[in-house]
Short mmCIF file of C-alpha atoms and ligand atoms in Angstrom, two decimals:
data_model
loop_
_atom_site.label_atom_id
_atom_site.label_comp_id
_atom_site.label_asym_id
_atom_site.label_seq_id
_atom_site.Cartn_x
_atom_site.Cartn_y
_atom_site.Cartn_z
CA UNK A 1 135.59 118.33 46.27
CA UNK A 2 137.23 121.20 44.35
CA UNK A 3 140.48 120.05 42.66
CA UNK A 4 143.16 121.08 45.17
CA UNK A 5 145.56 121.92 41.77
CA UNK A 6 143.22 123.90 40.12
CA UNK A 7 142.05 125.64 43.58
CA UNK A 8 145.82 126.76 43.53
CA UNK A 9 146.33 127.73 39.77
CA UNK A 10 142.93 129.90 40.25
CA UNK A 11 144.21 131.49 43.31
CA UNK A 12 147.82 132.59 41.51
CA UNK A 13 145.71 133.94 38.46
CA UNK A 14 143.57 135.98 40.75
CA UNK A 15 146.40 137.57 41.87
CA UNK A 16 148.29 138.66 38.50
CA UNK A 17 144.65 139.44 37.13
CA UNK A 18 143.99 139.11 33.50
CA UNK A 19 146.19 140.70 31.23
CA UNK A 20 149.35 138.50 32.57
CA UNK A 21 150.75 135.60 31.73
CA UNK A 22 152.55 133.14 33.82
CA UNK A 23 155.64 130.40 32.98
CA UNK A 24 156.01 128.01 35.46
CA UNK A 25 158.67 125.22 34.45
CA UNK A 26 159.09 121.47 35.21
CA UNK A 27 161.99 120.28 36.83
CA UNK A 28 164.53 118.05 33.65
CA UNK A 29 165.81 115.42 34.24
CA UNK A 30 169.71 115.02 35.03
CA UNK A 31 172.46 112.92 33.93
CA UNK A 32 173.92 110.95 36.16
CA UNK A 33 176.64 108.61 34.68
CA UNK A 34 176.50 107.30 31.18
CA UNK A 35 172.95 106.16 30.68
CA UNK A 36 171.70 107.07 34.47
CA UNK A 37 170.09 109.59 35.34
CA UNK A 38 169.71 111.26 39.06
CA UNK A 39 166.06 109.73 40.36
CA UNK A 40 163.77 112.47 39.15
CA UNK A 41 161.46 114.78 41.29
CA UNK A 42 159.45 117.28 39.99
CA UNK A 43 160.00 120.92 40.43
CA UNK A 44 158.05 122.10 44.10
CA UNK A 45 156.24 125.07 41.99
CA UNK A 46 155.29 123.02 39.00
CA UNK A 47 153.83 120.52 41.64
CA UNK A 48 152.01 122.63 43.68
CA UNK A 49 150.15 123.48 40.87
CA UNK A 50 149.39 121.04 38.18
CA UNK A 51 150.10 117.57 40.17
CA UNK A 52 151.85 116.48 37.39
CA UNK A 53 155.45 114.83 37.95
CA UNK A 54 156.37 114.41 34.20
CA UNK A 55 159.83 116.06 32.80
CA UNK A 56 159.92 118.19 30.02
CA UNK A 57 156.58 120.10 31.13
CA UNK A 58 155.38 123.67 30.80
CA UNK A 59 152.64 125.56 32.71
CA UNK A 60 151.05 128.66 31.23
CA UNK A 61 148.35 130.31 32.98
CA UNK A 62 146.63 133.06 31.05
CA UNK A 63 144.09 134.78 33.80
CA UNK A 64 140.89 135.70 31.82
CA UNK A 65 142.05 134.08 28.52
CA UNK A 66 138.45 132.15 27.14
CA UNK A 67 139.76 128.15 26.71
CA UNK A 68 143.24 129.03 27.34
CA UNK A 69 143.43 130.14 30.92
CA UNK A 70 145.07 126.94 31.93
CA UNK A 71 147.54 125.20 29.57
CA UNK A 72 149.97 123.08 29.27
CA UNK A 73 152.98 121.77 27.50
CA UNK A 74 154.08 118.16 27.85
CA UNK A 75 155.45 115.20 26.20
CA UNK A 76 153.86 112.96 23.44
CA UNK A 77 152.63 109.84 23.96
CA UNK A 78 155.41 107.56 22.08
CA UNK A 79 154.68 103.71 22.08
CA UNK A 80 158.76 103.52 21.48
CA UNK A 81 160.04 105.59 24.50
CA UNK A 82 156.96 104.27 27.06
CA UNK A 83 158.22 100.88 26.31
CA UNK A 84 161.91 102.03 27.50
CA UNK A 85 161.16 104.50 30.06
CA UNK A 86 157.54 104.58 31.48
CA UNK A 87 154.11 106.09 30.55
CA UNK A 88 153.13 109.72 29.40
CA UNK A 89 150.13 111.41 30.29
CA UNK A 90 150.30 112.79 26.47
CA UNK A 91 148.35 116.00 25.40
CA UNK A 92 144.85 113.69 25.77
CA UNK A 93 146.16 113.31 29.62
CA UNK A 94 147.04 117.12 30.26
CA UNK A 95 143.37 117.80 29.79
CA UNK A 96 141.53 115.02 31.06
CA UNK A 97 143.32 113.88 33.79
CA UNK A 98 145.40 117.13 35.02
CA UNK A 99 142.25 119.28 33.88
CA UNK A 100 144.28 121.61 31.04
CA UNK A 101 141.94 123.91 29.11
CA UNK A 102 144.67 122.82 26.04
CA UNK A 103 147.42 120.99 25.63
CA UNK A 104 150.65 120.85 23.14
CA UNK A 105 153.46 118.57 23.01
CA UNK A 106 156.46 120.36 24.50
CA UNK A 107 157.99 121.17 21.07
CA UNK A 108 155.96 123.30 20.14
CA UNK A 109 156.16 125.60 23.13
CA UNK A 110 158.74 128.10 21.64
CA UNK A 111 156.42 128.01 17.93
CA UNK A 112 152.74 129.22 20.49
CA UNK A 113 154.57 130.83 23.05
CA UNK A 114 154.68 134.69 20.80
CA UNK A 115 150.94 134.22 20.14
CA UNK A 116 149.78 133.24 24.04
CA UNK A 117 152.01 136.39 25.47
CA UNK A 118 150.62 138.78 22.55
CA UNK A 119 148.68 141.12 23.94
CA UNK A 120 149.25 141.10 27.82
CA UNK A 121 150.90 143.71 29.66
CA UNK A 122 152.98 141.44 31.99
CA UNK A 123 154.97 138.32 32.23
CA UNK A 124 155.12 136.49 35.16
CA UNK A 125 158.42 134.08 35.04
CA UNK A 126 161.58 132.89 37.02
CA UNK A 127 164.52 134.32 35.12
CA UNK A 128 167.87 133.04 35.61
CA UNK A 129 167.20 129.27 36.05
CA UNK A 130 167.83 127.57 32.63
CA UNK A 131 169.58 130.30 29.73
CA UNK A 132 167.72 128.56 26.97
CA UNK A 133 164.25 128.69 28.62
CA UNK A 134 165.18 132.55 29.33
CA UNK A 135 166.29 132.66 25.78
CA UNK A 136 162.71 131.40 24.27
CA UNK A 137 160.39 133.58 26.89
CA UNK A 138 162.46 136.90 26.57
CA UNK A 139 162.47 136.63 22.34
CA UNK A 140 158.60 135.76 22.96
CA UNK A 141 158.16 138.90 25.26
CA UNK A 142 160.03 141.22 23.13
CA UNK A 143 158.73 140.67 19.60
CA UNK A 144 156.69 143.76 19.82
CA UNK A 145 159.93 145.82 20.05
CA UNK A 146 161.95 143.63 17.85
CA UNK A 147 159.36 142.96 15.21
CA UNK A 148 157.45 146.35 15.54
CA UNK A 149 156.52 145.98 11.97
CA UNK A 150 154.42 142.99 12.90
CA UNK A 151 151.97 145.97 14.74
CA UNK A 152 151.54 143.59 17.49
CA UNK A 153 151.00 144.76 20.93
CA UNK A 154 153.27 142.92 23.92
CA UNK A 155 154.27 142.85 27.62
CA UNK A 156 156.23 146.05 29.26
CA UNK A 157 156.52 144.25 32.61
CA UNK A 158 158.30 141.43 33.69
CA UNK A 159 157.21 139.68 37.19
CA UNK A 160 158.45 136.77 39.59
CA UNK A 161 155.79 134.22 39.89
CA UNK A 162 157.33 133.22 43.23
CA UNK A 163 156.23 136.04 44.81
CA UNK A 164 153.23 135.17 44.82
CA UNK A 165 153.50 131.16 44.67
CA UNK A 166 155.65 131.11 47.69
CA UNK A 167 153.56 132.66 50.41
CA UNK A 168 151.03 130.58 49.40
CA UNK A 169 153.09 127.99 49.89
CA UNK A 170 154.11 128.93 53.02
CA UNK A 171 150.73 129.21 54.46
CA UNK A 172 149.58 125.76 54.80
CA UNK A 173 145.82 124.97 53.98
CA UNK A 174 144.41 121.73 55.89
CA UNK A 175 144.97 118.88 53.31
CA UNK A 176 148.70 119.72 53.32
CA UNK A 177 148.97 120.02 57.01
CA UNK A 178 147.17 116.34 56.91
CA UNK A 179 149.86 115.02 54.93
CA UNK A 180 152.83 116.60 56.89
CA UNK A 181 151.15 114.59 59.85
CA UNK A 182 151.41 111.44 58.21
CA UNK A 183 154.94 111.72 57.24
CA UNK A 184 155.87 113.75 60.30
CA UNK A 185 154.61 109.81 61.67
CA UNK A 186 156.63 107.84 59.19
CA UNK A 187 159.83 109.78 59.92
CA UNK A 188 158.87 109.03 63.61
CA UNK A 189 158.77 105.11 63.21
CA UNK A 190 161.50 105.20 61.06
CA UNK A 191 163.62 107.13 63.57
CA UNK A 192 162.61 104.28 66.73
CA UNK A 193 163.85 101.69 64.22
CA UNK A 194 167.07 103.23 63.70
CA UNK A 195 167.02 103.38 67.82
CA UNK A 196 166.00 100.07 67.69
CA UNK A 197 169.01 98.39 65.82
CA UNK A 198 171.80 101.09 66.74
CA UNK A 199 174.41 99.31 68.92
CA UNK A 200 178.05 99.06 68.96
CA UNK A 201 179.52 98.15 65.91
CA UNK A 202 176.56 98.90 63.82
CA UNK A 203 177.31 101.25 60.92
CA UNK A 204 175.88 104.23 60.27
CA UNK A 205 174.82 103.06 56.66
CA UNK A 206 172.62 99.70 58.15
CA UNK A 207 170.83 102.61 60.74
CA UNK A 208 170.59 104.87 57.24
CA UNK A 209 168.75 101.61 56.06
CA UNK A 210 166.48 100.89 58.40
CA UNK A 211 165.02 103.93 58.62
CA UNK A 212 164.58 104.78 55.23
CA UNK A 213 163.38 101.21 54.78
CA UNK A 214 160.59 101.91 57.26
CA UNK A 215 160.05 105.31 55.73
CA UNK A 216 159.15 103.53 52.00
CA UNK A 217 157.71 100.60 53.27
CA UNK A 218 154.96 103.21 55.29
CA UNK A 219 154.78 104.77 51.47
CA UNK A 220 157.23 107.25 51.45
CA UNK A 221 158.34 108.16 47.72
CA UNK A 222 161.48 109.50 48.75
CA UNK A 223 163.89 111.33 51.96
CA UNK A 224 163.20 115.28 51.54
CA UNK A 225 167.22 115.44 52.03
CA UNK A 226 170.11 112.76 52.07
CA UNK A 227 169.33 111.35 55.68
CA UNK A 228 172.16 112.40 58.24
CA UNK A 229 173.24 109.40 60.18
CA UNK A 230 176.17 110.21 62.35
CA UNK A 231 178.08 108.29 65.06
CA UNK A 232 180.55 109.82 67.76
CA UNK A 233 182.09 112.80 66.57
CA UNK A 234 180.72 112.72 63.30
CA UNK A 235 177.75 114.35 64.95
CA UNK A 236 179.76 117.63 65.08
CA UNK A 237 179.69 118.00 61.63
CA UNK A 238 176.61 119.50 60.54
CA UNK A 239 175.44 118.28 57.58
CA UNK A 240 177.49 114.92 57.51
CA UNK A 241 175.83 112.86 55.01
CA UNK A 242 178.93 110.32 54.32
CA UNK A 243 177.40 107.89 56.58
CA UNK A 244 180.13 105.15 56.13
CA UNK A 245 181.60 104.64 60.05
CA UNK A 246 180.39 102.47 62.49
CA UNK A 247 179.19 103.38 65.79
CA UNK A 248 181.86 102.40 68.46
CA UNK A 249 180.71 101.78 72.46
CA UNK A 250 179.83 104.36 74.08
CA UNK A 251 178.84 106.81 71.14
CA UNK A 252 175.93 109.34 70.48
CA UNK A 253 174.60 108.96 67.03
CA UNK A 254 172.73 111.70 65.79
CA UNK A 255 170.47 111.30 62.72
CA UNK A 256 168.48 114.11 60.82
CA UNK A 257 166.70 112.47 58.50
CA UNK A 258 162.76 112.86 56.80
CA UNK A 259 160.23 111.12 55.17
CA UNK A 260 158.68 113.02 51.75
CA UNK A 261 155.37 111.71 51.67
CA UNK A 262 153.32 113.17 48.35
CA UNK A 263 155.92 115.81 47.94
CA UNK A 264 155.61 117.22 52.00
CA UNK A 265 158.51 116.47 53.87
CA UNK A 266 159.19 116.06 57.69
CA UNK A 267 163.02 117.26 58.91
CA UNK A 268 163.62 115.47 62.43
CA UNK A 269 166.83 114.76 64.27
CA UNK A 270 167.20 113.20 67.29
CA UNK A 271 170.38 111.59 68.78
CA UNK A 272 170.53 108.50 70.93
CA UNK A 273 173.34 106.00 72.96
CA UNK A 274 174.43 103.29 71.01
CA UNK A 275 175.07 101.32 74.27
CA UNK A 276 171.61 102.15 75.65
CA UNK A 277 172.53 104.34 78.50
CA UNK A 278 173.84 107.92 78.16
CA UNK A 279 176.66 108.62 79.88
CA UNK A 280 176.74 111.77 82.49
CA UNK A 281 178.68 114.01 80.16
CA UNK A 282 176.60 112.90 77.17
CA UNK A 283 173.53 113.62 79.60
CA UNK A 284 174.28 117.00 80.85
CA UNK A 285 174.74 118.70 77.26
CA UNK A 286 171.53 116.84 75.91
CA UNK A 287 169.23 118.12 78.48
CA UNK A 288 170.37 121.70 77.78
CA UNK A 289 169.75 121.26 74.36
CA UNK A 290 165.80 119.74 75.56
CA UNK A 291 165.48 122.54 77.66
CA UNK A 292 166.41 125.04 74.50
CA UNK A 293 163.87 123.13 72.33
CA UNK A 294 161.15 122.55 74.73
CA UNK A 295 161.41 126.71 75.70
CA UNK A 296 161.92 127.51 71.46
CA UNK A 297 158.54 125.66 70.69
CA UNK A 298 156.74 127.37 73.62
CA UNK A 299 157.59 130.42 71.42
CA UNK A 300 156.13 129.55 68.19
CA UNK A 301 153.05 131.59 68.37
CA UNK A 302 151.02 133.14 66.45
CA UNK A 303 152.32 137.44 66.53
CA UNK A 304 155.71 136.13 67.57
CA UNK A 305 158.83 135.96 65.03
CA UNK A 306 160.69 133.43 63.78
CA UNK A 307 163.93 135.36 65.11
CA UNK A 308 161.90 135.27 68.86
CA UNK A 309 162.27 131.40 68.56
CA UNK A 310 166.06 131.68 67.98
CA UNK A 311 166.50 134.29 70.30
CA UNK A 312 164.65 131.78 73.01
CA UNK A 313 166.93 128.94 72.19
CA UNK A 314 170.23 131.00 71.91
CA UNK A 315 169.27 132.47 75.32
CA UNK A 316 168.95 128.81 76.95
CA UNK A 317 171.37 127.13 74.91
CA UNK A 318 174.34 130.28 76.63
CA UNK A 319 172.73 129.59 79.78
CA UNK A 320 173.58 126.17 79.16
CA UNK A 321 177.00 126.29 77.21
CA UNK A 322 178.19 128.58 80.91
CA UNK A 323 176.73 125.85 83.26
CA UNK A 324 178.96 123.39 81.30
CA UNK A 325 181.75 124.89 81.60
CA UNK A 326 181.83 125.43 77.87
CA UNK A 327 181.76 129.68 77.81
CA UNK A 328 182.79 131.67 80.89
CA UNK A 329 180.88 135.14 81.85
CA UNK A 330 177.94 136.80 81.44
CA UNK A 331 175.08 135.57 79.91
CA UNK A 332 174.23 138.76 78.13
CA UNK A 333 177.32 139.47 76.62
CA UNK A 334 178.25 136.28 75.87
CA UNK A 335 174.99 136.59 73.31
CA UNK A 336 175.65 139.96 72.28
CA UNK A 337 179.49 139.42 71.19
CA UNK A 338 177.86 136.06 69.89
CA UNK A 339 180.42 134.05 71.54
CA UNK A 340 177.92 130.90 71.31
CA UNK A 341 178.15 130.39 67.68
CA UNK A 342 181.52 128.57 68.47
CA UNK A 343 179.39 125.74 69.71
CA UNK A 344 175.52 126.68 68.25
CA UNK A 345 176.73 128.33 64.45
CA UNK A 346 172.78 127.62 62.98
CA UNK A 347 169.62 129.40 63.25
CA UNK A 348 166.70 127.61 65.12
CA UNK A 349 164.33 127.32 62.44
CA UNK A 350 163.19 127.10 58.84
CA UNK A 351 160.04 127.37 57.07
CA UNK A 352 158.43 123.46 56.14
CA UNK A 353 156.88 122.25 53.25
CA UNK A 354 157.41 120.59 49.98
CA UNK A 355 160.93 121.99 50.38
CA UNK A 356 162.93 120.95 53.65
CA UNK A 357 164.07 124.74 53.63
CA UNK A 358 160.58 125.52 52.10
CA UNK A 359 159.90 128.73 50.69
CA UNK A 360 158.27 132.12 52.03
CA UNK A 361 160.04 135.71 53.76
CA UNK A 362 161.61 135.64 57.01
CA UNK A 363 161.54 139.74 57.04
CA UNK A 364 158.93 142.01 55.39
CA UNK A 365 159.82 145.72 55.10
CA UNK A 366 162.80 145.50 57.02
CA UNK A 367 161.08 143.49 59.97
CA UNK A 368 161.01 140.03 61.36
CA UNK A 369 157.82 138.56 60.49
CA UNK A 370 154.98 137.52 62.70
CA UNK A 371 154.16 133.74 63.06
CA UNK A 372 150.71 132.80 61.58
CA UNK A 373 148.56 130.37 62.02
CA UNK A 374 149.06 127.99 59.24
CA UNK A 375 152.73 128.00 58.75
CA UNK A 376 155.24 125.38 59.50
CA UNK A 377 158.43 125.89 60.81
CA UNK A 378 161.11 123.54 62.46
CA UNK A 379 163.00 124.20 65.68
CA UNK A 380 166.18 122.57 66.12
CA UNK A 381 168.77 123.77 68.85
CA UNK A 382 172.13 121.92 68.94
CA UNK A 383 175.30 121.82 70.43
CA UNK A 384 178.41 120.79 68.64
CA UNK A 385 181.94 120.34 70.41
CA UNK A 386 184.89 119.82 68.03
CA UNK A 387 186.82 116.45 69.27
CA UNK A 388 190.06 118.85 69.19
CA UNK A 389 188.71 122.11 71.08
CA UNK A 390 191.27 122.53 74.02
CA UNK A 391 188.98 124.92 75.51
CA UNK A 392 186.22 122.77 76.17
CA UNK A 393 185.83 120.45 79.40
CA UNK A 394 187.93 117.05 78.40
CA UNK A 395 184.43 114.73 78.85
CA UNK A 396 182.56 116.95 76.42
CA UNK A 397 184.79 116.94 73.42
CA UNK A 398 183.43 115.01 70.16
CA UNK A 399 179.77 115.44 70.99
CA UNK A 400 177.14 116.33 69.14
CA UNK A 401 173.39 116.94 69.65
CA UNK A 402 170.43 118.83 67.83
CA UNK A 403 167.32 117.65 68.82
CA UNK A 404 164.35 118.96 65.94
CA UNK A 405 160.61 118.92 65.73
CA UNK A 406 158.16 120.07 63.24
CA UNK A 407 155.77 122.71 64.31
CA UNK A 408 152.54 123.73 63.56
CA UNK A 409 151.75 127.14 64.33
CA UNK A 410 147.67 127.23 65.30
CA UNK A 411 145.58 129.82 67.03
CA UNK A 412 145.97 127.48 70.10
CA UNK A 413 149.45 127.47 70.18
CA UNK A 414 152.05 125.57 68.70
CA UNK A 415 151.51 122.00 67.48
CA UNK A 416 154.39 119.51 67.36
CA UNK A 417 153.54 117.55 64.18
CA UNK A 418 156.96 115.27 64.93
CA UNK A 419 155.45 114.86 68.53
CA UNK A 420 155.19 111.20 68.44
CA UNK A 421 158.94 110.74 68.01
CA UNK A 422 160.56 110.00 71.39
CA UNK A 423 163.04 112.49 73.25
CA UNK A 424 162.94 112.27 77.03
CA UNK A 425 166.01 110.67 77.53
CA UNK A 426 164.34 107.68 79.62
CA UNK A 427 161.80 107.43 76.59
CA UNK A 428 164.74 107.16 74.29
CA UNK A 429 167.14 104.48 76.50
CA UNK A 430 163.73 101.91 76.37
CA UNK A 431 163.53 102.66 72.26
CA UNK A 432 167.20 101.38 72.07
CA UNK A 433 166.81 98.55 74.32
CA UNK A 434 163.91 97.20 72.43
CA UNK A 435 164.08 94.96 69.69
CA UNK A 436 163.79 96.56 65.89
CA UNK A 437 160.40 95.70 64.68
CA UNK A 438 160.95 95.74 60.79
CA UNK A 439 164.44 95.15 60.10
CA UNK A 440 167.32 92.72 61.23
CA UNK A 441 170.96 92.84 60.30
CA UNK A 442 172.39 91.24 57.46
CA UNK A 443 176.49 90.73 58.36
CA UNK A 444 177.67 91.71 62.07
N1 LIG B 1 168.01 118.57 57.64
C1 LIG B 1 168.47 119.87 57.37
C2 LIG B 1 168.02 120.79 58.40
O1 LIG B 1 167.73 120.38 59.49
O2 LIG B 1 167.86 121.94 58.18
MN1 MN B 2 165.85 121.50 59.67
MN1 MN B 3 167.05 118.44 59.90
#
């Protein structure tokens, strides 16, 4: 089977063409607190095309450069920092196991750099990230002017790498869309355990556990954002990630939360009764929101937009906010003076991947673009009524509900990758009356 990383880095060359060279950085690491550091994850680029999840890493591609079309700069092996802080791949590793044509240690990057970019016409590299990366590549890419004595010949072009990198990265080719299954599952079972042990009095923090306990336990390296777990009126508050309240009677909790599994990440929210039933109020705003979602994934094929799957969900979700009592007039003019962002202030969707807002256009020359088969896009309506709106019906003040899948778009029409997470509202009353299946509670 062709190496999926080098199938990539072969692809990106092909389209720069000999005569370029790219830069593609690792993600550093990041102090935390004194001797902490934030939990490391490699940069989405640098993965998608060396599978290597070291810091302090380089990528250089040269397209059409004999033994030097793929290489890379990493750290030593060092017996003394492996015994403190884990193993290297070392310069041996870059080429045997991550299939470099050469290999340096990361020091001398800035010493090879001038002699791997003499001679092309263009560099290909994300400016504007890190000054003293910026620093090294631009005194490597301007030598010819600034050294002209030298009689070297250099770059007159500078390119971003990402426009390239991130459409392919949008499209999805069939191994990726394999693993997005498996963690669009994980994030499912993790979400009916949540279901499973929410009840009054539970706090948002033991729910934040048990899902993300199932999630790691199913082999989950990490959430592809903090997980949103949010009780009663929290669930108003769009990215709440404090997750420190407990759930009182009677409360919606609403929790957005994802499983990364080998750097693909599911984004699902779904929103339940802590007390097992949902009350009519809580009932009546939910199944407009369904009703928005179900209609917004009908719309995710392929020749349609992005902004048709908004448009879709905006149109139901005004429908909605007027049968509630929420908005007052006509439908049409309600969405053209946008009056529904005081209750729906989000777009629908976002493009999937590695990243949870994963890269890749929404507009090319000036135009929405059309769905393709291949890409991955979430659609999440929601409704969100401030406890203290005075203009909103009494019983409807202090909820909160967004209700997202994960789609695939296909040739046969959309494909809900998060499908086997529950949201019929009958379906999701049986997941919190059943008993949790992995987890218990620790204090009451
Ligand atoms: N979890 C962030 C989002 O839904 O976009
Ligand atoms: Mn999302
Ligand atoms: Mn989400």
């Amino acid at each position: 089977m062709p190496h999926i990383f080098a199938r990539r880095r072969q692809q990106l060359m092909d389209a720069y063409g000999p005569g370029s060279i790219l830069i593609v950085p690792a993600a550093r690491e990041q102090q935390r607190n004194a001797d902490v550091d934030y939990a490391f994850r490699q940069d989405s680029d640098f993965y998608y095309l060396t599978g290597f999840e070291e810091p302090d890493a380089i990528l250089v591609l040269c397209p059409g450069r004999q033994g030097e079309q793929v290489v890379l700069f990493v750290r030593p092996r060092d017996r003394d920092a492996e015994t403190w802080n884990g193993r290297r791949a070392g310069v041996e590793g870059a080429v045997d196991r991550y299939r470099a044509e050469k290999a340096f240690p990361i020091s001398e990057f800035e010493t090879e750099l001038p002699r791997l970019v003499e001679g092309t016409r263009q560099v290909c590299f994300t400016l504007g990230r890190h000054a003293p990366l910026d620093k090294i590549v631009l005194a490597a890419a301007q030598r010819h002017r600034t050294q002209p004595r030298l009689g070297i010949d250099g770059p007159d072009y500078f390119a971003d790498p990402l426009a390239v990198l991130s459409e392919m990265r949008l499209h999805k080719q069939p191994q990726e869309i394999e693993t997005l299954r498996r963690a669009a599952s994980i994030t499912a079972q993790g979400h009916h355990e949540a279901m499973r042990i929410g009840a009054p009095g539970v706090g948002e923090w033991e729910m934040q556990a048990a899902l993300e306990f199932v999630f790691q336990a199913s082999g989950s390296q990490r959430v592809g954002y903090g997980s949103i777990v949010a009780a009663g009126e929290n669930a108003t508050i769009l990215h709440y990630t404090t997750n420190r309240q407990r759930a009182a009677d009677g409360d919606l909790v609403l929790i957005d939360a994802g499983a990364e599994l080998d750097f693909l990440t599911a984004d699902v929210t779904r929103v339940f009764p802590v007390s097992g039933r949902f009350s009519p109020a809580q009932r009546a705003v939910y199944e407009v929101v369904l009703e928005a979602e179900l209609r917004a994934i009908d719309a995710c094929r392929v020749g349609r937009a992005a902004q048709d799957v908004h448009d879709v969900a905006v149109r139901t979700l005004t429908e909605g906010m007027v049968s509630l009592g929420l908005l007052d007039g006509n439908v049409t003019d309600l969405i053209a003076s946008e009056a529904y962002r005081r209750y729906y202030m989000h777009r629908t969707s976002h493009w999937l991947g590695m990243d949870v807002h994963d890269v890749g256009r929404y507009r090319q020359g000036g135009e929405w673009r059309s769905l393709a088969a291949g890409m991955v896009l979430t659609v999440e309506p929601g409704i969100y009524i401030a406890k203290d709106d005075t203009s909103a019906p009494i019983a409807l003040r202090g909820i909160g509900i967004r209700i997202e899948d994960d789609v695939l778009v296909t040739d046969d029409g959309p494909d809900v990758l998060t499908g086997e997470c529950v949201k019929e509202i009958e379906d999701i009353e049986a997941m919190v009356a059943s008993a949790p299946r992995h987890v218990s509670r620790i204090s009451a």
